[in-house]
mmCIF file of C-alpha atoms and ligand atoms in Angstrom:
data_model
loop_
_atom_site.group_PDB
_atom_site.id
_atom_site.type_symbol
_atom_site.label_atom_id
_atom_site.label_comp_id
_atom_site.label_asym_id
_atom_site.label_seq_id
_atom_site.Cartn_x
_atom_site.Cartn_y
_atom_site.Cartn_z
ATOM 1 C CA UNK A 257 84.031 33.883 -5.365
ATOM 2 C CA UNK A 258 80.826 34.939 -3.711
ATOM 3 C CA UNK A 259 77.530 33.258 -4.447
ATOM 4 C CA UNK A 260 74.068 34.513 -3.550
ATOM 5 C CA UNK A 261 72.132 31.348 -2.763
ATOM 6 C CA UNK A 262 68.395 31.751 -2.819
ATOM 7 C CA UNK A 263 65.228 29.860 -3.571
ATOM 8 C CA UNK A 264 61.457 30.006 -3.691
ATOM 9 C CA UNK A 265 61.203 33.490 -5.196
ATOM 10 C CA UNK A 266 57.639 32.527 -6.123
ATOM 11 C CA UNK A 267 56.905 35.444 -8.421
ATOM 12 C CA UNK A 268 57.498 37.989 -5.673
ATOM 13 C CA UNK A 269 59.550 40.636 -7.467
ATOM 14 C CA UNK A 270 59.554 43.111 -4.546
ATOM 15 C CA UNK A 271 61.126 40.473 -2.294
ATOM 16 C CA UNK A 272 63.611 39.419 -4.982
ATOM 17 C CA UNK A 273 64.664 43.026 -5.660
ATOM 18 C CA UNK A 274 65.117 43.640 -1.937
ATOM 19 C CA UNK A 275 67.429 40.632 -1.685
ATOM 20 C CA UNK A 276 69.434 41.721 -4.739
ATOM 21 C CA UNK A 277 69.815 45.229 -3.313
ATOM 22 C CA UNK A 278 70.750 43.885 0.107
ATOM 23 C CA UNK A 279 73.416 41.567 -1.306
ATOM 24 C CA UNK A 280 74.675 44.390 -3.526
ATOM 25 C CA UNK A 281 75.107 46.613 -0.461
ATOM 26 C CA UNK A 282 77.198 43.902 1.201
ATOM 27 C CA UNK A 283 79.887 43.614 -1.416
ATOM 28 C CA UNK A 284 77.779 41.966 -4.092
ATOM 29 C CA UNK A 285 78.161 38.505 -5.558
ATOM 30 C CA UNK A 286 79.630 36.847 -8.621
ATOM 31 C CA UNK A 287 76.768 34.532 -9.364
ATOM 32 C CA UNK A 288 73.344 33.416 -8.166
ATOM 33 C CA UNK A 289 72.603 29.813 -7.293
ATOM 34 C CA UNK A 290 68.826 29.507 -7.417
ATOM 35 C CA UNK A 291 67.066 26.557 -5.819
ATOM 36 C CA UNK A 292 63.880 26.647 -7.885
ATOM 37 C CA UNK A 293 60.281 27.804 -7.653
ATOM 38 C CA UNK A 294 61.042 31.093 -9.360
ATOM 39 C CA UNK A 295 57.303 31.303 -10.125
ATOM 40 C CA UNK A 296 54.011 30.301 -8.499
ATOM 41 C CA UNK A 297 51.951 32.174 -5.845
ATOM 42 C CA UNK A 298 53.252 35.690 -6.486
ATOM 43 C CA UNK A 299 52.121 38.415 -8.895
ATOM 44 C CA UNK A 300 55.265 38.786 -11.061
ATOM 45 C CA UNK A 301 56.300 35.396 -12.474
ATOM 46 C CA UNK A 302 57.507 36.692 -15.848
ATOM 47 C CA UNK A 303 59.355 39.634 -14.275
ATOM 48 C CA UNK A 304 61.138 37.362 -11.794
ATOM 49 C CA UNK A 305 62.451 35.104 -14.561
ATOM 50 C CA UNK A 306 63.465 38.154 -16.584
ATOM 51 C CA UNK A 307 65.334 39.602 -13.592
ATOM 52 C CA UNK A 308 67.093 36.336 -12.769
ATOM 53 C CA UNK A 309 68.277 36.096 -16.359
ATOM 54 C CA UNK A 310 70.053 39.434 -15.988
ATOM 55 C CA UNK A 311 72.541 37.768 -13.638
ATOM 56 C CA UNK A 312 75.093 35.079 -14.123
ATOM 57 C CA UNK A 313 73.317 32.191 -12.468
ATOM 58 C CA UNK A 314 72.397 28.533 -12.308
ATOM 59 C CA UNK A 315 68.964 27.293 -11.313
ATOM 60 C CA UNK A 316 67.249 23.971 -10.675
ATOM 61 C CA UNK A 317 63.567 23.319 -11.386
ATOM 62 C CA UNK A 318 60.980 23.450 -8.607
ATOM 63 C CA UNK A 319 57.539 21.862 -8.487
ATOM 64 C CA UNK A 320 55.785 25.187 -9.118
ATOM 65 C CA UNK A 321 58.038 25.939 -12.099
ATOM 66 C CA UNK A 322 57.214 22.608 -13.710
ATOM 67 C CA UNK A 323 53.501 22.812 -12.875
ATOM 68 C CA UNK A 324 53.291 26.275 -14.435
ATOM 69 C CA UNK A 325 54.461 24.913 -17.791
ATOM 70 C CA UNK A 326 52.253 21.825 -17.608
ATOM 71 C CA UNK A 327 55.105 19.384 -16.986
ATOM 72 C CA UNK A 328 53.582 18.383 -13.681
ATOM 73 C CA UNK A 329 50.024 17.782 -12.577
ATOM 74 C CA UNK A 330 48.545 20.237 -10.072
ATOM 75 C CA UNK A 331 46.423 17.425 -8.569
ATOM 76 C CA UNK A 332 48.936 17.246 -5.701
ATOM 77 C CA UNK A 333 48.631 20.984 -5.026
ATOM 78 C CA UNK A 334 46.208 22.373 -2.477
ATOM 79 C CA UNK A 335 43.308 24.257 -4.137
ATOM 80 C CA UNK A 336 44.701 27.776 -3.676
ATOM 81 C CA UNK A 337 48.146 26.750 -4.934
ATOM 82 C CA UNK A 338 46.514 25.139 -7.975
ATOM 83 C CA UNK A 339 44.536 28.315 -8.688
ATOM 84 C CA UNK A 340 47.678 30.431 -8.459
ATOM 85 C CA UNK A 341 49.467 27.939 -10.692
ATOM 86 C CA UNK A 342 46.864 28.258 -13.428
ATOM 87 C CA UNK A 343 47.014 32.035 -13.206
ATOM 88 C CA UNK A 344 50.841 31.861 -13.375
ATOM 89 C CA UNK A 345 50.718 29.679 -16.490
ATOM 90 C CA UNK A 346 48.802 32.420 -18.297
ATOM 91 C CA UNK A 347 51.415 35.044 -17.443
ATOM 92 C CA UNK A 348 54.427 33.236 -18.889
ATOM 93 C CA UNK A 349 55.929 34.283 -22.212
ATOM 94 C CA UNK A 350 57.188 31.654 -24.658
ATOM 95 C CA UNK A 351 60.773 32.361 -23.602
ATOM 96 C CA UNK A 352 59.844 31.845 -19.936
ATOM 97 C CA UNK A 353 58.469 28.424 -20.793
ATOM 98 C CA UNK A 354 61.642 27.569 -22.732
ATOM 99 C CA UNK A 355 63.730 28.713 -19.797
ATOM 100 C CA UNK A 356 61.838 26.537 -17.296
ATOM 101 C CA UNK A 357 62.038 23.591 -19.719
ATOM 102 C CA UNK A 358 65.808 23.950 -19.697
ATOM 103 C CA UNK A 359 66.191 23.700 -15.907
ATOM 104 C CA UNK A 360 67.795 20.544 -14.508
ATOM 105 C CA UNK A 361 66.408 18.749 -11.426
ATOM 106 C CA UNK A 362 69.769 18.791 -9.712
ATOM 107 C CA UNK A 363 73.250 20.037 -10.367
ATOM 108 C CA UNK A 364 76.664 20.223 -8.748
ATOM 109 C CA UNK A 365 78.485 23.492 -8.167
ATOM 110 C CA UNK A 366 81.777 23.698 -6.322
ATOM 111 C CA UNK A 367 81.372 21.524 -3.179
ATOM 112 C CA UNK A 368 77.562 21.637 -3.279
ATOM 113 C CA UNK A 369 74.725 19.687 -4.819
ATOM 114 C CA UNK A 370 71.718 21.885 -5.607
ATOM 115 C CA UNK A 371 68.146 20.572 -5.641
ATOM 116 C CA UNK A 372 64.728 22.048 -4.968
ATOM 117 C CA UNK A 373 63.160 19.454 -2.641
ATOM 118 C CA UNK A 374 65.669 16.808 -1.581
ATOM 119 C CA UNK A 375 68.536 14.872 -3.192
ATOM 120 C CA UNK A 376 66.425 11.711 -3.086
ATOM 121 C CA UNK A 377 63.300 13.323 -4.506
ATOM 122 C CA UNK A 378 64.337 16.644 -6.109
ATOM 123 C CA UNK A 379 60.850 17.907 -6.783
ATOM 124 C CA UNK A 380 58.454 16.785 -4.087
ATOM 125 C CA UNK A 381 60.152 15.850 -0.819
ATOM 126 C CA UNK A 382 60.124 18.393 2.014
ATOM 127 C CA UNK A 383 63.258 18.035 4.134
ATOM 128 C CA UNK A 384 61.936 18.865 7.583
ATOM 129 C CA UNK A 385 62.844 15.902 9.784
ATOM 130 C CA UNK A 386 65.982 14.173 11.003
ATOM 131 C CA UNK A 387 64.778 10.853 9.582
ATOM 132 C CA UNK A 388 64.296 12.301 6.106
ATOM 133 C CA UNK A 389 67.649 14.077 6.250
ATOM 134 C CA UNK A 390 69.478 10.991 7.485
ATOM 135 C CA UNK A 391 68.303 8.968 4.484
ATOM 136 C CA UNK A 392 69.019 11.799 2.075
ATOM 137 C CA UNK A 393 72.715 12.081 2.960
ATOM 138 C CA UNK A 394 73.209 8.865 0.982
ATOM 139 C CA UNK A 395 71.698 10.465 -2.133
ATOM 140 C CA UNK A 396 74.331 13.056 -3.015
ATOM 141 C CA UNK A 397 78.070 12.827 -3.499
ATOM 142 C CA UNK A 398 79.370 16.291 -2.721
ATOM 143 C CA UNK A 399 80.151 17.223 0.871
ATOM 144 C CA UNK A 400 77.268 19.661 1.085
ATOM 145 C CA UNK A 401 73.810 19.996 -0.366
ATOM 146 C CA UNK A 402 71.470 22.975 -0.813
ATOM 147 C CA UNK A 403 67.698 22.562 -0.776
ATOM 148 C CA UNK A 404 64.653 24.816 -0.885
ATOM 149 C CA UNK A 405 60.964 23.856 -1.088
ATOM 150 C CA UNK A 406 60.025 24.072 2.629
ATOM 151 C CA UNK A 407 60.798 27.815 2.764
ATOM 152 C CA UNK A 408 62.317 27.234 6.225
ATOM 153 C CA UNK A 409 66.002 28.108 6.866
ATOM 154 C CA UNK A 410 67.584 24.954 8.293
ATOM 155 C CA UNK A 411 70.935 23.236 8.710
ATOM 156 C CA UNK A 412 71.123 19.423 8.763
ATOM 157 C CA UNK A 413 74.451 18.028 9.924
ATOM 158 C CA UNK A 414 75.764 14.494 9.718
ATOM 159 C CA UNK A 415 77.994 13.206 12.534
ATOM 160 C CA UNK A 416 79.111 9.640 11.865
ATOM 161 C CA UNK A 417 75.884 8.268 10.480
ATOM 162 C CA UNK A 418 73.620 10.352 12.689
ATOM 163 C CA UNK A 419 71.854 13.465 11.482
ATOM 164 C CA UNK A 420 70.838 16.442 13.572
ATOM 165 C CA UNK A 421 69.240 19.702 12.588
ATOM 166 C CA UNK A 422 68.781 23.252 13.754
ATOM 167 C CA UNK A 423 67.250 26.472 12.507
ATOM 168 C CA UNK A 424 69.629 28.537 10.382
ATOM 169 C CA UNK A 425 69.334 31.702 12.462
ATOM 170 C CA UNK A 426 69.646 35.144 10.931
ATOM 171 C CA UNK A 427 73.188 36.463 11.302
ATOM 172 C CA UNK A 428 74.748 33.006 11.562
ATOM 173 C CA UNK A 429 78.034 32.757 9.707
ATOM 174 C CA UNK A 430 78.226 29.016 9.103
ATOM 175 C CA UNK A 431 81.785 27.759 8.703
ATOM 176 C CA UNK A 432 82.062 24.835 6.318
ATOM 177 C CA UNK A 433 84.102 22.045 7.853
ATOM 178 C CA UNK A 434 84.495 18.324 7.364
ATOM 179 C CA UNK A 435 80.965 17.423 8.411
ATOM 180 C CA UNK A 436 78.461 16.876 5.664
ATOM 181 C CA UNK A 437 75.620 19.365 5.626
ATOM 182 C CA UNK A 438 72.280 19.948 3.976
ATOM 183 C CA UNK A 439 71.440 23.656 4.055
ATOM 184 C CA UNK A 440 68.152 25.406 3.329
ATOM 185 C CA UNK A 441 68.575 29.190 2.888
ATOM 186 C CA UNK A 442 64.841 29.787 3.518
ATOM 187 C CA UNK A 443 62.468 31.340 1.014
ATOM 188 C CA UNK A 444 62.690 34.707 -0.753
ATOM 189 C CA UNK A 445 59.117 35.239 -1.844
ATOM 190 C CA UNK A 446 57.010 33.352 0.696
ATOM 191 C CA UNK A 447 58.885 32.612 3.955
ATOM 192 C CA UNK A 448 57.227 29.986 6.159
ATOM 193 C CA UNK A 449 59.150 30.107 9.435
ATOM 194 C CA UNK A 450 57.019 32.775 11.068
ATOM 195 C CA UNK A 451 59.294 35.604 9.911
ATOM 196 C CA UNK A 452 57.841 37.410 6.880
ATOM 197 C CA UNK A 453 61.172 38.872 5.759
ATOM 198 C CA UNK A 454 62.872 37.463 2.659
ATOM 199 C CA UNK A 455 65.571 34.908 3.428
ATOM 200 C CA UNK A 456 68.820 34.080 1.595
ATOM 201 C CA UNK A 457 72.497 33.267 2.167
ATOM 202 C CA UNK A 458 75.836 34.405 0.792
ATOM 203 C CA UNK A 459 78.547 31.786 0.287
ATOM 204 C CA UNK A 460 82.141 33.011 0.313
ATOM 205 C CA UNK A 461 84.421 30.364 -1.191
ATOM 206 C CA UNK A 462 87.590 31.905 0.202
ATOM 207 C CA UNK A 463 86.376 32.160 3.789
ATOM 208 C CA UNK A 464 84.376 28.935 3.334
ATOM 209 C CA UNK A 465 81.448 30.511 5.113
ATOM 210 C CA UNK A 466 77.720 30.693 4.461
ATOM 211 C CA UNK A 467 76.066 33.775 5.970
ATOM 212 C CA UNK A 468 72.317 33.912 6.534
ATOM 213 C CA UNK A 469 70.461 37.197 5.992
ATOM 214 C CA UNK A 470 66.841 38.316 6.434
ATOM 215 C CA UNK A 471 65.633 41.265 4.401
ATOM 216 C CA UNK A 472 62.580 43.468 4.806
ATOM 217 C CA UNK A 473 60.656 44.230 1.656
ATOM 218 C CA UNK A 474 57.452 46.019 0.720
ATOM 219 C CA UNK A 475 54.973 43.261 1.586
ATOM 220 C CA UNK A 476 51.863 45.457 1.052
ATOM 221 C CA UNK A 477 53.056 46.282 -2.480
ATOM 222 C CA UNK A 478 53.154 42.570 -3.379
ATOM 223 C CA UNK A 479 49.817 41.966 -1.646
ATOM 224 C CA UNK A 480 48.189 44.821 -3.545
ATOM 225 C CA UNK A 481 49.346 43.405 -6.883
ATOM 226 C CA UNK A 482 48.071 39.950 -5.898
ATOM 227 C CA UNK A 483 44.665 41.363 -4.951
ATOM 228 C CA UNK A 484 44.466 43.258 -8.252
ATOM 229 C CA UNK A 485 45.099 39.996 -10.097
ATOM 230 C CA UNK A 486 42.444 38.184 -8.079
ATOM 231 C CA UNK A 487 44.923 35.745 -6.534
ATOM 232 C CA UNK A 488 43.532 33.768 -3.553
ATOM 233 C CA UNK A 489 43.216 35.686 -0.282
ATOM 234 C CA UNK A 490 44.992 33.041 1.891
ATOM 235 C CA UNK A 491 48.096 33.443 -0.300
ATOM 236 C CA UNK A 492 47.939 37.213 0.120
ATOM 237 C CA UNK A 493 47.495 37.089 3.886
ATOM 238 C CA UNK A 494 50.208 34.564 4.601
ATOM 239 C CA UNK A 495 52.903 36.960 3.379
ATOM 240 C CA UNK A 496 52.201 39.249 6.371
ATOM 241 C CA UNK A 497 52.948 36.517 8.876
ATOM 242 C CA UNK A 498 55.615 34.520 7.112
ATOM 243 C CA UNK A 499 53.605 31.337 6.953
HETATM 244 ZN ZN1 LIG B 358 58.310 26.830 -3.031
#
């Protein structure tokens, strides 16, 4: 089986389509594992949900998904994120809201646990430090865990009871071994590692490998749509720089 593992689409249909096309050109996939935040920030929240639903997939809820349907307060969001969230809420159809309602906070697939933020705090925690990762290894039972939320492609590895981490570089074919791992495939719709290209991974169960890809997409097209909808300028600009 081959799984396309991706997260943080954030209503960016152009980026999502580019990833789907890219994966399709590389032998395709059987199923999508989505790590949440399908909506929020970008100009096509409804279309992104609609597109995801066309594939066999599983998905966990992200903070922006829940905020967009009023299941989470936007008080913790920065002002531009909150503005985008309120705009997003107005774009969702009733079936989109039902879909988001149905999303679990975490789930197990094969040898992986899937969450949006972290196993300890599935919605809010950003896994960006060794200390945070070290504690989080005790909060899931599978050998490996997949997270999103930070939009930064990272690999956390546990050796004995010590964690270490490194960037998940483009073109890395990560071989799954005995060591426990927490993997972030990076973000599709709003990368934040200084590389504006969409980020995702393909997991091949037979080879037991996870391959990291970066994909160019039409950034100006997404920015134009955002401007037309009056979405905040900082959110439009950041797409050009991947931050
Ligand atoms: Zn996100």
